[in-house]
mmCIF file of C-alpha atoms in Angstrom:
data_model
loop_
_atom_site.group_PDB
_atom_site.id
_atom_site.type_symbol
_atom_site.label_atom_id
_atom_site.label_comp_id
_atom_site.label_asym_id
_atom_site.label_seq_id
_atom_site.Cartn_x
_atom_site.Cartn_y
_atom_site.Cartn_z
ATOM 1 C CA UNK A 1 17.954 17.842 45.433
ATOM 2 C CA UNK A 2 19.735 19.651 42.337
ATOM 3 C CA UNK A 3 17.727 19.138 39.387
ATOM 4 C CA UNK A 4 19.812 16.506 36.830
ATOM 5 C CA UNK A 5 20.915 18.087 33.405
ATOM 6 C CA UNK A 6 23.864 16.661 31.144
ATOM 7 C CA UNK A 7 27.052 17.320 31.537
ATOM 8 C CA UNK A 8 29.075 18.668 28.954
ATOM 9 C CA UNK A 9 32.876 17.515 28.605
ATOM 10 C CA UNK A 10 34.193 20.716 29.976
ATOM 11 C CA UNK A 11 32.441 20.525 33.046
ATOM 12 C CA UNK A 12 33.110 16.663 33.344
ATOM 13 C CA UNK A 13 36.674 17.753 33.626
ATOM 14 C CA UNK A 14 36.551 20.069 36.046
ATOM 15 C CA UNK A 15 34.442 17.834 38.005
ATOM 16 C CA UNK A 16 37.515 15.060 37.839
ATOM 17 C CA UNK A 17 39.455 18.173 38.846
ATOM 18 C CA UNK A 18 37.462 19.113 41.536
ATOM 19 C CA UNK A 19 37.840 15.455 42.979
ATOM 20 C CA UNK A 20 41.613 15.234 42.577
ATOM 21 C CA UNK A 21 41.557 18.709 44.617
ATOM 22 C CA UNK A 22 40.048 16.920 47.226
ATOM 23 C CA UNK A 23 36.356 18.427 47.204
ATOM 24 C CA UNK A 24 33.680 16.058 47.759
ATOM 25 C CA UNK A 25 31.471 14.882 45.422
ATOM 26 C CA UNK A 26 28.267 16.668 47.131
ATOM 27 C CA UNK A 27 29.938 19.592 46.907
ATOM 28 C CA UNK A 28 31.136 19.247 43.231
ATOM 29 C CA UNK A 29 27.082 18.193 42.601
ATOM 30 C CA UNK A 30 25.731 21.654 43.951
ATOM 31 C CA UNK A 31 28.241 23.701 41.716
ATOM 32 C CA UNK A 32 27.391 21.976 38.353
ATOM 33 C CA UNK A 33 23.664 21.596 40.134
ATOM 34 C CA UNK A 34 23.334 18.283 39.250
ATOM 35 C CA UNK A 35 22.657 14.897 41.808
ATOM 36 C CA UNK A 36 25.417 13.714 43.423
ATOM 37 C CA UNK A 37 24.900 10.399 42.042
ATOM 38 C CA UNK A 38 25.735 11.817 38.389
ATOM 39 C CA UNK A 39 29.717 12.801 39.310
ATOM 40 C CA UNK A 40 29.424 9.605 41.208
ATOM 41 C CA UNK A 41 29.120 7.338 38.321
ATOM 42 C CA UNK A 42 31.193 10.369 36.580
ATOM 43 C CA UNK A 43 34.291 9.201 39.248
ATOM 44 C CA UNK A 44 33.765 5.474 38.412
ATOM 45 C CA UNK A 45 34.162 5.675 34.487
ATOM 46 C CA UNK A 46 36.992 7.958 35.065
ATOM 47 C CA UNK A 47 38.702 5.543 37.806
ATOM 48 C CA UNK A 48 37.813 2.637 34.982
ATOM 49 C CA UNK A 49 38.708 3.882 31.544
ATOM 50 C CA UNK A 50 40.773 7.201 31.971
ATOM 51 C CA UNK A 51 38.457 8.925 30.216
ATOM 52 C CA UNK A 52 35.973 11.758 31.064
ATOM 53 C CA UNK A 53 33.973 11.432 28.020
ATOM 54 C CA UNK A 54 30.733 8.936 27.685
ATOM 55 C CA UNK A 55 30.781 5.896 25.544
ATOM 56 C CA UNK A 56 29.019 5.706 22.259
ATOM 57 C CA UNK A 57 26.171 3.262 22.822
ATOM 58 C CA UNK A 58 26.448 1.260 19.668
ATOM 59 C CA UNK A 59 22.571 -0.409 20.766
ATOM 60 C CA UNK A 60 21.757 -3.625 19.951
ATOM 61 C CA UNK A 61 23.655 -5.124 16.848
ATOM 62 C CA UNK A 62 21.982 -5.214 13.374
ATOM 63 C CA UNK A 63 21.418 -9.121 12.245
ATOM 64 C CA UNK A 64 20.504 -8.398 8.402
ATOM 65 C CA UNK A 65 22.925 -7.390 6.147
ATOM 66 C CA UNK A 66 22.660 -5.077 3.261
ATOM 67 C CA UNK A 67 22.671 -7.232 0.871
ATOM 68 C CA UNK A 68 19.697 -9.750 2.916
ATOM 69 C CA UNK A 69 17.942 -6.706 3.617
ATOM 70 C CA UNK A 70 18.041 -6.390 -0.577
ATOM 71 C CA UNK A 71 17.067 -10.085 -0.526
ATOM 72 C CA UNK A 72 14.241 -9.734 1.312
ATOM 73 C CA UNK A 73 12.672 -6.714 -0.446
ATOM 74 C CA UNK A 74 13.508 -8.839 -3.303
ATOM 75 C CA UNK A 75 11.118 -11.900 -2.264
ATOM 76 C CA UNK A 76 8.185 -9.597 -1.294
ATOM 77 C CA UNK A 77 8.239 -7.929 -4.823
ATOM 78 C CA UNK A 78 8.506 -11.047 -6.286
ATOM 79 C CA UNK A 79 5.513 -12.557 -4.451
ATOM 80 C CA UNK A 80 3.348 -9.929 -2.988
ATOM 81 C CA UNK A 81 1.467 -12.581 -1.096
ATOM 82 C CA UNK A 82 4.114 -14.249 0.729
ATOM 83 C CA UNK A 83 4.141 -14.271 4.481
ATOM 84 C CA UNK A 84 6.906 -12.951 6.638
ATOM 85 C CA UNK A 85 7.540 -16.423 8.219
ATOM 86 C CA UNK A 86 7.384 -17.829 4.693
ATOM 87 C CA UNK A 87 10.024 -15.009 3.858
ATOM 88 C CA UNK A 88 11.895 -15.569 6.985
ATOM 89 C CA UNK A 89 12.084 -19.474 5.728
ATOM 90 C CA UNK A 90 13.636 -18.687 2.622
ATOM 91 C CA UNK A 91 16.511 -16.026 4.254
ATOM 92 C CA UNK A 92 17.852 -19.111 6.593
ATOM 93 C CA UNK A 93 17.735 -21.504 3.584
ATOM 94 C CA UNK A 94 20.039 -18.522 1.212
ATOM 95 C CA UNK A 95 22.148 -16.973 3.470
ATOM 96 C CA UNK A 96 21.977 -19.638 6.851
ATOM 97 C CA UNK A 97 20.506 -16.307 8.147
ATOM 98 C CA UNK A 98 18.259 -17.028 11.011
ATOM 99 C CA UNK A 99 15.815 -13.959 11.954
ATOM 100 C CA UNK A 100 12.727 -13.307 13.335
ATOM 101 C CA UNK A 101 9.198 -12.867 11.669
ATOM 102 C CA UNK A 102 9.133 -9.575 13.123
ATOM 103 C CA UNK A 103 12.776 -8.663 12.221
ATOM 104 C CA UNK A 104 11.326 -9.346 8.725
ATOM 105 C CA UNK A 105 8.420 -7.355 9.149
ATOM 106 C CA UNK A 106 10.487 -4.268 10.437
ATOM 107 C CA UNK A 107 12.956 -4.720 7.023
ATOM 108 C CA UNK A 108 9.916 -4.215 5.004
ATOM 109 C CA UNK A 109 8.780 -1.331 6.685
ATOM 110 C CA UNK A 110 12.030 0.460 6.422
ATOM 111 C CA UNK A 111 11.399 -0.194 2.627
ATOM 112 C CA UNK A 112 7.883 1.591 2.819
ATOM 113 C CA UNK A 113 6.365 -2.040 2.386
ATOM 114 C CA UNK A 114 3.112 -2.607 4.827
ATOM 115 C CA UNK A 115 0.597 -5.461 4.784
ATOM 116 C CA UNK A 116 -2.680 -4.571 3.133
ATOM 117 C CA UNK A 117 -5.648 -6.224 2.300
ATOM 118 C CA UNK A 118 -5.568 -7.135 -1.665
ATOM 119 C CA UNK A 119 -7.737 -5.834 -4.120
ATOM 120 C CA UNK A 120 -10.347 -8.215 -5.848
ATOM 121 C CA UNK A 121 -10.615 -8.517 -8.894
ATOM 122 C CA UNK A 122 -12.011 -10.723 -11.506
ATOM 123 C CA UNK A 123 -10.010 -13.209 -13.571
ATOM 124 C CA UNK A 124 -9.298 -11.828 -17.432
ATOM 125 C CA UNK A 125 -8.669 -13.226 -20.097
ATOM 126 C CA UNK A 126 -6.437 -12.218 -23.052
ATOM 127 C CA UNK A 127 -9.538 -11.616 -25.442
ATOM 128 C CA UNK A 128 -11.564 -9.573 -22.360
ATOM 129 C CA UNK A 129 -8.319 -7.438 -21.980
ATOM 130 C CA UNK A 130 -8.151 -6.891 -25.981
ATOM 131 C CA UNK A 131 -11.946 -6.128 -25.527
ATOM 132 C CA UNK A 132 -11.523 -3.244 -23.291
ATOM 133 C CA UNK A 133 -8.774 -1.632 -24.353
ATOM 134 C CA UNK A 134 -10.195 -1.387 -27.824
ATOM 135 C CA UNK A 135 -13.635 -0.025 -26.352
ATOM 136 C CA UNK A 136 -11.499 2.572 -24.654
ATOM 137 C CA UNK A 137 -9.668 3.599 -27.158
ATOM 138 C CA UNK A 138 -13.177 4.171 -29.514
ATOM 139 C CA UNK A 139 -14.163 6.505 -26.810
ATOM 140 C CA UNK A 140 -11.458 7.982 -25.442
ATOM 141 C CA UNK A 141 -12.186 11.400 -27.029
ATOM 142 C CA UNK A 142 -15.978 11.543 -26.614
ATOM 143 C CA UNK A 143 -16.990 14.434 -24.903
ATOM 144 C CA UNK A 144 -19.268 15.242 -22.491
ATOM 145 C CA UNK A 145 -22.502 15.562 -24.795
ATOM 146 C CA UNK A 146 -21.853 12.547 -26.032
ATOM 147 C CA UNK A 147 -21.567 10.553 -23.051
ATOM 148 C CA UNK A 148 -25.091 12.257 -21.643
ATOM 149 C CA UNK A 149 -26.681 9.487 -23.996
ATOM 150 C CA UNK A 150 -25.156 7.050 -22.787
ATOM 151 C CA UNK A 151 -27.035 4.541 -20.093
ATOM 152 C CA UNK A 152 -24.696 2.759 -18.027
ATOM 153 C CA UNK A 153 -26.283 -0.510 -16.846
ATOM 154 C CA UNK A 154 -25.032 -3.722 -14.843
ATOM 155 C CA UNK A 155 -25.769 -6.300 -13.489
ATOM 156 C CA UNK A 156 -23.910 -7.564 -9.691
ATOM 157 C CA UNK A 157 -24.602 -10.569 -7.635
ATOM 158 C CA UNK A 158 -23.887 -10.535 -4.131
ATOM 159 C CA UNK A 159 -22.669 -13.340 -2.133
ATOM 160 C CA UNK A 160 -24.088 -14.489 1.070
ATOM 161 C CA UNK A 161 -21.397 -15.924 1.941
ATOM 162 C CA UNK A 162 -18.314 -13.793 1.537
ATOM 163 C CA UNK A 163 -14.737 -15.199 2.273
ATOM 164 C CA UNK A 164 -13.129 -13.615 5.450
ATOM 165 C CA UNK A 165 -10.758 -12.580 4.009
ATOM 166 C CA UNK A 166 -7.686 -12.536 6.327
ATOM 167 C CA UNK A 167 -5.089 -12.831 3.493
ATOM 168 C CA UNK A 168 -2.748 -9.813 3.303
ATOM 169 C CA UNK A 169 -0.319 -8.561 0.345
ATOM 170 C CA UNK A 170 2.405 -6.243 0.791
ATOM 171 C CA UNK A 171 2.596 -3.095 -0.828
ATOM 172 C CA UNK A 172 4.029 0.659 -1.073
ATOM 173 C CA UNK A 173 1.727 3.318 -0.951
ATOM 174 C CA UNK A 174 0.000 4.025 -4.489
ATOM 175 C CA UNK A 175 0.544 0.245 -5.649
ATOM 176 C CA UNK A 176 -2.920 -0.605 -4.601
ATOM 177 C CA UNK A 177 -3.198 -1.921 -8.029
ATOM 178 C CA UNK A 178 0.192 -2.798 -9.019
ATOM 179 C CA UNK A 179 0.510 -6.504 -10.869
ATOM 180 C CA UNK A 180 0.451 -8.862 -8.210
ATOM 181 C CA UNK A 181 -0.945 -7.209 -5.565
ATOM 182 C CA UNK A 182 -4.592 -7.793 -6.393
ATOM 183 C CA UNK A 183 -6.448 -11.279 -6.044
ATOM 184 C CA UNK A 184 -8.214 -12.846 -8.311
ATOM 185 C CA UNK A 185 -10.853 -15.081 -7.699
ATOM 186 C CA UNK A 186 -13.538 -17.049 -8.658
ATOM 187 C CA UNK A 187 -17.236 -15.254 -8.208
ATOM 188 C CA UNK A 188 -20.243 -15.994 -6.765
ATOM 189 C CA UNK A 189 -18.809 -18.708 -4.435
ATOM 190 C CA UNK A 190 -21.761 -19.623 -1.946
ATOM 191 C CA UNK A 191 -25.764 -18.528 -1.868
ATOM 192 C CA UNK A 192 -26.152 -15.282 -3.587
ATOM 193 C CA UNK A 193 -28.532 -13.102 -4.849
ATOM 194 C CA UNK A 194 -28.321 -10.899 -8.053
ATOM 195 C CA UNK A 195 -29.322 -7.128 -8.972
ATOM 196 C CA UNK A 196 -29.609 -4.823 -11.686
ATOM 197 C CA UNK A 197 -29.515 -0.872 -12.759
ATOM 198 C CA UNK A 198 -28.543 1.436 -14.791
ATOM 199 C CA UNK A 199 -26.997 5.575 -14.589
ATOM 200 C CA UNK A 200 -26.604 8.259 -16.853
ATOM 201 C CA UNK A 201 -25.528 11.606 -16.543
ATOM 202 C CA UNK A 202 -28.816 12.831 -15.561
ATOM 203 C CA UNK A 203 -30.647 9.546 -14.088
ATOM 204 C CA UNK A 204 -30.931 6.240 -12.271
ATOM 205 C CA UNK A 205 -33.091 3.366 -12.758
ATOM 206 C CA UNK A 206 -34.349 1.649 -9.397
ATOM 207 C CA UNK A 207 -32.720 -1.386 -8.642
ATOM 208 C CA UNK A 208 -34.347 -4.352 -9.614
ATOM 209 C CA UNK A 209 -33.644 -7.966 -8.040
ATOM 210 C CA UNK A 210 -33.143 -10.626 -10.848
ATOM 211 C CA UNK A 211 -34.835 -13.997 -9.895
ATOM 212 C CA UNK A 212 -33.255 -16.424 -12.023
ATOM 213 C CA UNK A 213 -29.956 -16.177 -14.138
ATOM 214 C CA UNK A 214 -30.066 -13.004 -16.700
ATOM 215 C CA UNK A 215 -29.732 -14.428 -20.169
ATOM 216 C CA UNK A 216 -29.407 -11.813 -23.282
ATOM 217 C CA UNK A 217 -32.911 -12.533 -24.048
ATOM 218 C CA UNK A 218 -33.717 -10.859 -20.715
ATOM 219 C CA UNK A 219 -31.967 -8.238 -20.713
#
């Protein structure tokens, strides 16, 4: 059998030509090489619509419109947190739009807008934020001699019994840390045990496990 191939519009009319001659469709087949199923179905569109030409194939229609599409980029910025079906909840109640979770999902991804696990973070306050921007601006022009005296030193406690953390935020790529997208939360939830060591530009200290809570006096 003829290998298949597309046929262009020219040669879909002299197929129809062809036929209204009175040649067979086999024959027609082996001159444009293609299966004789092809000017076939090529006979029955032209026997149905007058036409040689295929129809555009529209696929299936689009549910969203612009302006929910807008809506429901609008939601996810607002609330980084918020779940498609949550999302999908609020569309119906707005615009008496009904979609799918997934339908949702597949907006957000046109938008560059995946589900990612949130950065942690811990809760600060106004004075802590004051606090560190005014330590960074002190230093911001030491240079590098200056920072080779400098020992680095903390403390960390690490939980024994983490969260599972299965909650998701949605987010471009690059907004990793973008308001809203990281979750704060409370430390040291759970049995834990706590550490501490120091670095400089030139050394480490060994890490030392702290039995007991690490008052100033201690450290």
């Amino acid at each position: 059998m003829p290998q298949r191939r597309k046929l262009s519009d020219l040669d879909r009319g002299r197929a129809i030509g062809w036929l209204q001659d009175g040649v067979g469709a086999r024959q027609v087949a082996q001159r444009l090489a293609v299966a004789p199923t092809v000017i076939i179905r090529l006979k029955q569109r032209f026997h149905a619509t007058g036409r040689v030409q295929e129809r555009q194939r529209s696929g299936r229609p689009r549910v969203t419109t612009q302006r929910d599409d807008r809506f429901i980029q609008r939601q996810v910025v607002q609330q980084r947190m918020a779940t498609s079906n949550n999302i999908r909840q609020r569309l119906q109640a707005t615009t008496n739009t009904v979609v799918s979770g997934q339908t949702i999902r597949n907006r957000l991804h046109n938008f560059g807008l995946r589900a990612r696990r949130p950065v942690r973070g811990t809760t600060l306050t106004a004075n802590h934020r004051a606090a560190r921007r005014a330590w960074c601006t002190q230093h911001v022009r030491w240079q590098r001699q200056q920072w080779a005296q400098v020992l680095f030193t903390d403390e960390s406690r690490i939980c024994l019994e983490p969260a599972d953390g299965r909650i998701r935020v949605w987010r471009r790529r690059g907004e990793r840390f973008a308001e809203g997208a990281v979750l704060e939360r409370q430390r040291f939830g759970g049995g834990s045990v706590m550490v501490w060591g120091g670095i400089s530009t030139r050394l480490r200290t060994p890490l030392n496990h702290v039995v007991g809570n690490l008052t100033c006096v201690r450290y």
